[in-house]
Coordinates of C-alpha atoms in Angstrom, one line a residue:
M1 CA -16.0 -88.8 -66.9
K2 CA -17.2 -87.0 -70.0
T3 CA -18.6 -83.5 -69.9
L4 CA -20.3 -81.5 -72.6
V5 CA -20.5 -77.7 -72.4
T6 CA -23.2 -76.9 -74.9
G7 CA -25.0 -73.9 -76.3
G8 CA -22.4 -71.3 -75.5
T9 CA -20.2 -68.9 -77.4
V10 CA -16.6 -70.0 -77.4
V11 CA -14.3 -67.0 -77.3
S12 CA -10.6 -67.0 -78.2
S13 CA -8.1 -64.2 -78.8
T14 CA -9.0 -64.1 -82.4
G15 CA -12.8 -64.4 -82.5
R16 CA -15.9 -66.1 -81.2
S17 CA -18.2 -68.8 -82.5
E18 CA -21.2 -70.9 -81.3
A19 CA -19.8 -74.3 -80.4
D20 CA -20.1 -77.3 -78.0
V21 CA -17.0 -78.4 -76.1
L22 CA -16.6 -82.1 -75.3
I23 CA -14.2 -82.9 -72.4
D24 CA -13.1 -86.6 -72.0
G25 CA -11.3 -87.2 -68.7
E26 CA -8.9 -84.4 -68.1
T27 CA -8.6 -83.1 -71.7
I28 CA -10.7 -81.5 -74.4
A29 CA -11.7 -84.1 -76.9
A30 CA -13.6 -82.0 -79.5
V31 CA -15.0 -78.6 -80.3
L32 CA -18.1 -79.2 -82.3
P33 CA -20.8 -77.2 -84.1
P34 CA -23.9 -77.0 -81.9
G35 CA -25.8 -80.3 -82.0
S36 CA -23.2 -81.9 -84.3
T37 CA -23.5 -85.6 -85.0
V38 CA -20.1 -85.7 -86.7
L39 CA -18.9 -88.2 -84.1
G40 CA -21.6 -90.6 -85.3
F41 CA -23.8 -90.4 -82.2
D42 CA -25.8 -87.9 -80.0
V43 CA -23.0 -86.4 -77.9
A44 CA -25.3 -85.0 -75.2
A45 CA -26.9 -88.5 -74.7
N46 CA -23.5 -90.1 -74.2
V47 CA -21.8 -88.0 -71.6
D48 CA -21.9 -88.0 -67.9
T49 CA -22.5 -84.3 -67.4
V50 CA -24.1 -81.6 -69.6
I51 CA -23.5 -78.0 -68.8
D52 CA -25.9 -75.6 -70.5
A53 CA -24.0 -72.5 -71.5
T54 CA -26.8 -70.9 -73.6
G55 CA -26.3 -67.1 -73.7
K56 CA -22.9 -67.3 -72.0
Y57 CA -19.3 -67.2 -73.0
V58 CA -17.1 -70.3 -72.9
I59 CA -13.4 -69.4 -72.4
P60 CA -10.2 -71.0 -71.5
G61 CA -9.5 -71.2 -67.8
G62 CA -7.7 -68.0 -66.6
I63 CA -4.0 -68.0 -65.9
D64 CA -2.6 -65.8 -63.2
A65 CA 1.1 -65.6 -63.9
H66 CA 2.1 -63.6 -60.8
T67 CA 1.1 -64.8 -57.3
H68 CA 2.8 -65.0 -53.9
M69 CA 1.2 -67.7 -51.8
E70 CA 2.6 -68.0 -48.2
M71 CA 5.3 -65.6 -49.1
P72 CA 7.6 -64.5 -46.2
F73 CA 7.9 -60.8 -46.2
G74 CA 8.5 -58.0 -43.7
G75 CA 8.4 -60.2 -40.7
T76 CA 5.2 -62.0 -41.6
F77 CA 3.8 -64.3 -44.3
A78 CA 1.2 -63.6 -47.0
S79 CA -2.0 -64.7 -45.5
D80 CA -3.2 -67.1 -48.3
T81 CA -1.9 -70.6 -48.3
F82 CA -1.8 -72.6 -51.5
E83 CA -5.1 -74.2 -50.4
S84 CA -7.0 -71.0 -49.6
G85 CA -5.4 -68.9 -52.4
T86 CA -6.0 -71.4 -55.2
T87 CA -9.5 -72.1 -54.0
A88 CA -10.2 -68.3 -54.2
A89 CA -8.6 -68.3 -57.7
A90 CA -11.0 -71.0 -58.8
W91 CA -14.0 -69.1 -57.6
G92 CA -12.9 -66.3 -59.9
G93 CA -12.4 -68.4 -63.0
T94 CA -8.6 -68.9 -62.7
T95 CA -7.5 -72.5 -63.2
T96 CA -3.7 -72.0 -63.3
I97 CA -1.3 -69.9 -61.2
V98 CA 2.4 -69.4 -61.6
D99 CA 3.8 -68.7 -58.1
F100 CA 7.2 -67.3 -57.1
V101 CA 9.7 -69.4 -55.2
V102 CA 11.5 -67.0 -52.9
Q103 CA 15.3 -67.1 -52.4
Y104 CA 16.8 -64.8 -49.9
P105 CA 20.6 -64.1 -49.7
G106 CA 22.4 -67.2 -48.4
Q107 CA 19.6 -69.6 -49.5
H108 CA 20.1 -72.0 -52.3
P109 CA 17.6 -71.6 -55.2
V110 CA 17.1 -75.4 -55.7
E111 CA 16.5 -76.0 -52.0
Q112 CA 13.9 -73.2 -52.0
Y113 CA 12.2 -74.7 -55.1
Q114 CA 11.9 -77.9 -53.2
A115 CA 10.5 -76.1 -50.2
W116 CA 7.8 -74.5 -52.4
H117 CA 6.8 -77.9 -53.6
G118 CA 6.3 -78.8 -49.9
K119 CA 3.9 -75.9 -49.6
A120 CA 1.9 -76.5 -52.8
D121 CA 1.9 -80.3 -53.3
G122 CA -1.3 -81.8 -52.0
S123 CA -2.7 -78.4 -51.2
S124 CA -3.4 -76.6 -54.4
A125 CA -7.0 -76.8 -55.8
I126 CA -5.8 -75.8 -59.3
D127 CA -2.7 -76.4 -61.4
Y128 CA 0.4 -74.4 -60.7
G129 CA 3.9 -73.7 -61.9
F130 CA 6.8 -71.8 -60.4
H131 CA 9.0 -68.8 -61.2
Q132 CA 12.3 -68.5 -59.3
I133 CA 13.3 -65.3 -57.5
L134 CA 17.1 -64.8 -57.5
S135 CA 18.3 -62.4 -54.8
D136 CA 22.0 -63.3 -54.6
V137 CA 23.5 -64.1 -58.0
Q138 CA 26.7 -66.1 -57.6
D139 CA 28.4 -68.9 -59.6
S140 CA 26.3 -71.4 -57.8
T141 CA 23.2 -69.4 -58.8
L142 CA 24.0 -69.7 -62.4
T143 CA 24.4 -73.5 -62.1
A144 CA 21.1 -73.6 -60.2
M145 CA 19.3 -71.8 -63.1
N146 CA 20.3 -74.7 -65.3
E147 CA 19.1 -77.3 -62.8
L148 CA 15.8 -75.5 -62.3
M149 CA 15.1 -75.3 -66.0
D150 CA 15.4 -79.1 -66.1
E151 CA 12.5 -79.0 -63.5
G152 CA 10.3 -76.8 -65.7
V153 CA 11.2 -73.5 -64.1
T154 CA 12.0 -71.3 -67.1
S155 CA 11.7 -67.8 -65.7
F156 CA 13.8 -66.0 -63.1
K157 CA 12.9 -62.8 -61.3
L158 CA 15.4 -60.1 -60.3
F159 CA 14.9 -57.0 -58.2
T160 CA 16.4 -53.5 -58.5
A161 CA 15.0 -52.6 -55.1
Y162 CA 14.8 -54.0 -51.5
K163 CA 18.4 -53.7 -50.4
G164 CA 19.6 -56.6 -48.2
V165 CA 16.4 -58.6 -49.1
F166 CA 16.0 -59.0 -52.9
L167 CA 18.2 -56.3 -54.5
S168 CA 20.7 -57.4 -57.1
D169 CA 23.3 -55.0 -58.4
D170 CA 23.7 -54.3 -62.1
G171 CA 26.6 -56.8 -62.4
Q172 CA 24.6 -59.6 -60.8
I173 CA 21.6 -58.8 -63.1
L174 CA 24.0 -58.9 -66.1
R175 CA 25.3 -62.3 -65.2
A176 CA 21.8 -63.8 -64.8
M177 CA 20.8 -62.2 -68.1
Q178 CA 23.8 -63.7 -69.8
R179 CA 22.9 -67.1 -68.6
A180 CA 19.2 -66.6 -69.6
A181 CA 20.4 -65.5 -73.1
D182 CA 22.3 -68.8 -73.4
T183 CA 19.5 -71.0 -72.2
G184 CA 16.4 -69.2 -73.5
A185 CA 15.0 -68.5 -70.1
M186 CA 12.8 -65.5 -69.4
I187 CA 14.2 -62.8 -67.0
M188 CA 11.5 -61.1 -65.0
G189 CA 12.2 -57.7 -63.5
H190 CA 10.9 -55.8 -60.5
A191 CA 11.8 -52.3 -61.7
E192 CA 12.2 -49.6 -59.1
N193 CA 15.4 -47.7 -58.2
G194 CA 15.8 -49.0 -54.7
S195 CA 18.7 -46.7 -53.8
V196 CA 16.7 -43.6 -54.6
I197 CA 13.6 -44.9 -52.8
D198 CA 15.5 -45.8 -49.6
V199 CA 16.7 -42.2 -49.4
L200 CA 13.3 -40.7 -50.0
V201 CA 11.7 -43.1 -47.4
Q202 CA 14.3 -42.1 -44.8
Q203 CA 13.8 -38.4 -45.5
A204 CA 10.0 -38.7 -45.2
I205 CA 10.2 -40.5 -41.8
E206 CA 12.6 -37.9 -40.5
R207 CA 10.1 -35.2 -41.4
G208 CA 7.3 -37.1 -39.6
D209 CA 5.5 -38.0 -42.8
T210 CA 4.5 -41.6 -41.8
D211 CA 1.0 -42.1 -43.2
P212 CA 0.4 -44.8 -45.8
I213 CA 0.2 -42.3 -48.7
Y214 CA 3.9 -41.6 -48.3
H215 CA 4.6 -45.2 -49.4
G216 CA 3.5 -44.0 -52.8
L217 CA 5.1 -40.6 -52.7
T218 CA 8.5 -42.0 -51.9
R219 CA 8.3 -44.5 -54.8
P220 CA 7.8 -41.9 -57.6
W221 CA 7.2 -42.8 -61.2
Q222 CA 10.7 -41.7 -62.1
A223 CA 12.2 -44.5 -60.0
E224 CA 10.1 -47.0 -61.8
A225 CA 10.8 -45.6 -65.3
E226 CA 14.5 -45.4 -64.7
A227 CA 14.8 -48.9 -63.5
T228 CA 12.7 -50.2 -66.3
H229 CA 15.0 -48.4 -68.8
R230 CA 18.1 -49.8 -67.1
L231 CA 16.8 -53.4 -67.2
I232 CA 15.9 -53.0 -70.9
M233 CA 19.4 -51.8 -71.7
L234 CA 21.0 -54.7 -69.9
A235 CA 18.6 -57.1 -71.7
D236 CA 19.6 -55.4 -75.0
L237 CA 23.3 -55.9 -74.1
T238 CA 22.9 -59.5 -73.3
G239 CA 20.1 -60.6 -75.7
A240 CA 18.0 -62.0 -72.8
P241 CA 14.2 -61.8 -73.1
L242 CA 12.8 -59.5 -70.4
Y243 CA 9.4 -59.3 -68.7
I244 CA 8.7 -56.3 -66.5
V245 CA 6.3 -57.2 -63.7
H246 CA 3.5 -55.0 -62.2
V247 CA 3.9 -51.9 -64.4
S248 CA 2.1 -49.0 -62.7
A249 CA 3.6 -45.9 -64.3
R250 CA 2.8 -44.7 -67.8
Q251 CA 6.4 -43.7 -68.3
A252 CA 7.5 -47.2 -67.6
A253 CA 5.0 -48.6 -70.0
D254 CA 6.4 -46.1 -72.6
Q255 CA 9.9 -47.5 -72.0
I256 CA 8.6 -51.0 -72.8
A257 CA 6.8 -49.8 -75.9
A258 CA 9.9 -48.1 -77.2
A259 CA 12.0 -51.3 -76.7
R260 CA 9.4 -53.3 -78.5
A261 CA 9.3 -50.8 -81.4
R262 CA 13.1 -51.6 -81.8
G263 CA 12.3 -55.3 -82.0
Q264 CA 13.5 -56.2 -78.6
N265 CA 12.0 -59.1 -76.7
V266 CA 10.7 -57.0 -73.9
F267 CA 7.2 -57.6 -72.4
G268 CA 5.2 -56.1 -69.6
E269 CA 2.3 -56.9 -67.3
T270 CA 0.1 -54.7 -65.3
C271 CA -2.4 -55.6 -62.5
P272 CA -6.1 -54.7 -61.8
Q273 CA -5.0 -52.4 -58.9
Y274 CA -3.1 -50.2 -61.3
L275 CA -6.1 -50.0 -63.7
Y276 CA -8.8 -49.2 -61.1
L277 CA -7.2 -47.9 -57.9
S278 CA -5.2 -44.7 -57.3
L279 CA -2.9 -42.8 -54.9
E280 CA -5.6 -40.2 -54.2
E281 CA -8.6 -42.4 -53.6
Q282 CA -7.2 -45.5 -51.9
L283 CA -3.6 -45.1 -50.7
G284 CA -4.5 -41.6 -49.5
A285 CA -7.6 -42.7 -47.5
P286 CA -7.9 -41.0 -44.1
G287 CA -5.9 -42.2 -41.2
F288 CA -4.3 -45.7 -41.5
E289 CA -7.0 -46.9 -43.9
G290 CA -4.6 -46.5 -46.9
A291 CA -2.5 -49.3 -45.6
K292 CA -4.9 -51.7 -47.2
W293 CA -3.6 -50.6 -50.6
V294 CA 0.2 -50.5 -49.9
C295 CA 1.9 -52.5 -52.6
S296 CA 5.0 -52.1 -54.7
T297 CA 5.1 -50.7 -57.3
P298 CA 2.6 -48.3 -55.7
L299 CA -0.7 -47.1 -56.8
R300 CA -0.3 -44.0 -59.0
S301 CA -1.9 -40.6 -59.1
R302 CA -5.1 -40.6 -61.2
A303 CA -4.4 -36.9 -61.9
E304 CA -1.2 -37.9 -63.7
G305 CA -3.1 -40.2 -66.1
H306 CA -1.4 -43.5 -65.3
Q307 CA -4.6 -45.6 -65.2
N308 CA -5.9 -44.4 -68.6
H309 CA -2.5 -44.9 -70.2
L310 CA -2.2 -48.5 -68.9
W311 CA -5.6 -49.3 -70.5
H312 CA -4.3 -47.8 -73.7
S313 CA -1.1 -49.9 -73.4
L314 CA -3.2 -53.0 -73.1
R315 CA -5.2 -52.2 -76.2
T316 CA -2.1 -51.6 -78.3
N317 CA -0.2 -54.6 -76.9
H318 CA 2.5 -52.4 -75.4
L319 CA 1.6 -54.4 -72.3
Q320 CA 0.7 -58.1 -72.9
V321 CA -0.6 -59.6 -69.7
V322 CA -2.7 -58.8 -66.7
S323 CA -1.7 -60.6 -63.5
T324 CA -2.6 -59.9 -59.9
D325 CA 0.7 -59.9 -57.9
H326 CA -1.5 -61.6 -55.4
C327 CA 0.2 -61.1 -52.0
P328 CA -2.4 -60.6 -49.3
F329 CA -2.0 -59.4 -45.8
C330 CA -4.7 -58.8 -43.2
M331 CA -5.1 -55.4 -41.6
K332 CA -5.1 -56.9 -38.1
D333 CA -1.6 -58.0 -36.9
Q334 CA -0.1 -57.6 -40.4
K335 CA -0.7 -54.3 -42.1
E336 CA -0.9 -52.8 -38.6
M337 CA 2.8 -53.5 -38.2
G338 CA 3.2 -50.2 -40.0
V339 CA 1.2 -47.9 -37.8
G340 CA 3.3 -44.8 -37.3
N341 CA 5.8 -45.9 -40.0
F342 CA 4.6 -46.6 -43.5
S343 CA 7.8 -48.4 -44.4
K344 CA 6.9 -51.2 -42.0
I345 CA 3.6 -52.0 -43.7
P346 CA 3.8 -55.4 -45.5
N347 CA 3.7 -54.7 -49.2
G348 CA 0.9 -56.5 -51.0
I349 CA -2.7 -56.6 -52.2
G350 CA -5.0 -59.7 -52.6
G351 CA -6.8 -60.0 -55.9
V352 CA -6.4 -63.5 -57.3
E353 CA -10.2 -64.1 -57.0
H354 CA -11.2 -60.9 -58.9
R355 CA -8.9 -60.5 -61.9
M356 CA -11.2 -62.1 -64.5
D357 CA -14.2 -60.2 -63.3
L358 CA -12.4 -56.8 -63.1
L359 CA -10.9 -57.2 -66.6
Y360 CA -14.3 -58.2 -67.9
Q361 CA -15.7 -55.0 -66.6
G362 CA -13.2 -53.3 -68.9
V363 CA -15.0 -55.1 -71.8
V364 CA -18.3 -53.7 -70.5
T365 CA -17.0 -50.1 -70.3
G366 CA -15.3 -50.3 -73.7
E367 CA -11.7 -50.3 -72.6
I368 CA -10.9 -53.7 -74.3
T369 CA -12.7 -56.1 -76.6
L370 CA -14.0 -59.5 -75.5
E371 CA -11.3 -61.2 -77.4
R372 CA -8.6 -59.0 -75.9
W373 CA -9.9 -60.0 -72.4
V374 CA -9.3 -63.6 -73.2
E375 CA -6.0 -62.9 -74.7
L376 CA -4.7 -60.9 -71.7
C377 CA -6.0 -63.2 -69.0
C378 CA -5.8 -66.7 -70.6
V379 CA -3.9 -66.9 -73.9
T380 CA -0.9 -64.7 -73.6
P381 CA 0.1 -65.8 -70.1
A382 CA 0.1 -69.4 -71.4
R383 CA 2.3 -68.4 -74.4
M384 CA 4.5 -66.1 -72.4
F385 CA 5.4 -68.8 -69.9
G386 CA 5.6 -72.0 -71.9
L387 CA 2.2 -73.5 -71.3
Y388 CA 0.3 -72.8 -74.5
G389 CA -1.3 -75.8 -76.2
R390 CA -1.9 -77.4 -72.8
K391 CA -3.3 -74.2 -71.2
G392 CA -4.8 -71.0 -72.6
V393 CA -6.8 -72.6 -75.4
I394 CA -10.0 -74.5 -76.1
A395 CA -8.9 -77.1 -78.6
P396 CA -8.6 -80.8 -78.8
G397 CA -5.8 -82.1 -76.8
A398 CA -5.7 -79.2 -74.4
D399 CA -6.3 -79.6 -70.7
G400 CA -10.0 -79.4 -69.9
D401 CA -9.8 -76.0 -68.2
V402 CA -13.0 -74.2 -69.2
V403 CA -14.9 -71.3 -67.7
V404 CA -18.5 -70.5 -68.4
Y405 CA -19.0 -66.7 -68.0
D406 CA -22.4 -65.1 -67.9
P407 CA -22.4 -61.6 -69.4
N408 CA -25.9 -61.1 -68.1
G409 CA -24.9 -62.0 -64.5
H410 CA -23.7 -59.7 -61.8
T411 CA -20.9 -59.8 -59.3
S412 CA -20.7 -57.7 -56.1
I413 CA -17.2 -57.7 -54.7
G414 CA -16.7 -57.4 -51.0
V415 CA -16.3 -59.3 -47.7
G416 CA -19.4 -61.3 -47.1
R417 CA -20.4 -61.2 -50.8
T418 CA -17.7 -62.5 -53.1
H419 CA -14.6 -63.0 -51.0
H420 CA -12.9 -66.4 -50.5
M421 CA -9.3 -65.1 -49.9
N422 CA -7.8 -65.4 -46.5
M423 CA -7.8 -61.7 -45.6
D424 CA -10.0 -59.5 -43.4
Y425 CA -10.8 -56.9 -46.0
S426 CA -11.2 -56.6 -49.8
A427 CA -9.1 -54.2 -51.8
Y428 CA -12.1 -53.9 -54.2
E429 CA -14.9 -53.5 -51.6
G430 CA -18.0 -52.2 -53.2
F431 CA -17.0 -52.8 -56.8
E432 CA -19.8 -54.0 -59.0
V433 CA -19.1 -56.2 -62.1
D434 CA -21.6 -56.6 -64.9
G435 CA -20.8 -60.3 -65.4
H436 CA -20.4 -63.5 -63.4
V437 CA -18.3 -66.6 -63.3
D438 CA -20.9 -69.4 -63.4
T439 CA -19.0 -72.6 -63.9
V440 CA -15.3 -73.5 -63.7
I441 CA -13.8 -76.7 -64.9
S442 CA -10.2 -77.7 -64.1
R443 CA -8.7 -80.6 -66.0
G444 CA -12.2 -82.0 -66.6
A445 CA -13.4 -81.7 -63.0
V446 CA -16.1 -79.2 -62.2
V447 CA -14.7 -77.2 -59.3
V448 CA -17.2 -74.3 -59.2
D449 CA -20.9 -74.5 -60.3
G450 CA -24.2 -73.3 -59.0
G451 CA -22.6 -71.0 -56.5
Q452 CA -20.9 -73.9 -54.8
F453 CA -17.2 -75.0 -54.6
H454 CA -16.8 -78.6 -55.7
G455 CA -13.0 -78.8 -55.8
R456 CA -10.6 -80.1 -53.3
P457 CA -7.0 -79.5 -52.1
G458 CA -4.5 -81.6 -54.0
H459 CA -6.4 -81.6 -57.3
G460 CA -3.9 -79.2 -58.7
K461 CA -0.8 -80.6 -60.4
Y462 CA 2.6 -79.1 -60.9
L463 CA 3.3 -77.8 -64.4
R464 CA 6.7 -78.2 -65.9
R465 CA 6.9 -75.3 -68.3
C466 CA 8.6 -75.0 -71.6
L467 CA 10.5 -71.9 -72.9
S468 CA 8.4 -68.8 -73.8
Q469 CA 6.3 -69.2 -76.9
Y470 CA 5.9 -65.5 -77.3
L471 CA 9.4 -64.4 -78.5
V472 CA 9.9 -62.5 -81.7

């Protein structure tokens, strides 16, 4: 099948131009001046499908580098399967996810990697790769890291929080970083001081402070900034590249900026919830309503200026990527597990469907440029995690992952409007976006067009990733 996307403005991280995009089979065959006959024939007359993108942007398919489909957590599972979650992602213009394989203490990382294949293979509607969570670093873990790299898993996540579940002590983190420095793997860090948080949580519960807002108040910015600094120092000691996930505090972003100013290979992502939502407005909603927005790191106080600072950090490239940390739980029977005790609320927000739209709204409001939108959501995630050239770019030889985005369209976010995730509420209910995902193409197949989903479970393929292409 040959598809021509014609009449649109192709946007990259470095500029924009009027161009036609020819997709042959699963890959991009050519990027041509409008109406070009350089191939020696009328292209539009010799393809199977013509997509009119006049007045619209043509961008690489979005890459969400941080998702948790079907993740077991807190006595339940994230409510999106690979089928439902990747379908929702496609609706929102995301054509690739990188999901986290979970390894709890006592489990073998390679066996867990194989189990995640069992969840995703034949179910995913878009292409997918895997990161590996390491919760119990032993000699066998270091061997497993090498084995997993042979499978195209080139990034490993460590936690400084969640004692008995994910927490690694500094010595374990050091050993994993040493191995990563030897192999070129990327270490990813969940940066919160878990020991401090555990004490603050227990003290709050003993006082009777059990509402959802205390989830945020017992995970203060100091705990995030301290753990971020500690991981940066260990990475500096070992020479390992480090990527801090879901940065929510401005002080943590400043730690990353300082490390980068020293020339260290330290990177950071933030998420739409930390740009748009807040402790006061969402987590502090009356009654138990705030449970909808319980996630870790937590939503921060707008009065403290975190949201504005994170936008600034995206503009200055102190933060390089916007992912979602998509980990949805329904209110009924899941978030409700924490009624009367905020520490029992499953941590997670669903947003894989809305990342591209929410970040485009930042273009509309002047927070970032059009090119920076594409860089944050498409280009840099591909480079950061060893996918660039195949993903994250509209160029001959790249996968035919293309999104047609209408800047004159409109998207209303909410249940019953734009909501395909398997959860019974929307974290962004009532948000209005001055733009719309019109057409989504995944490896040459039109999966969303005309307000209809045309994809299928199993279309998505596993991506063996290379080493990071973003290191200095």
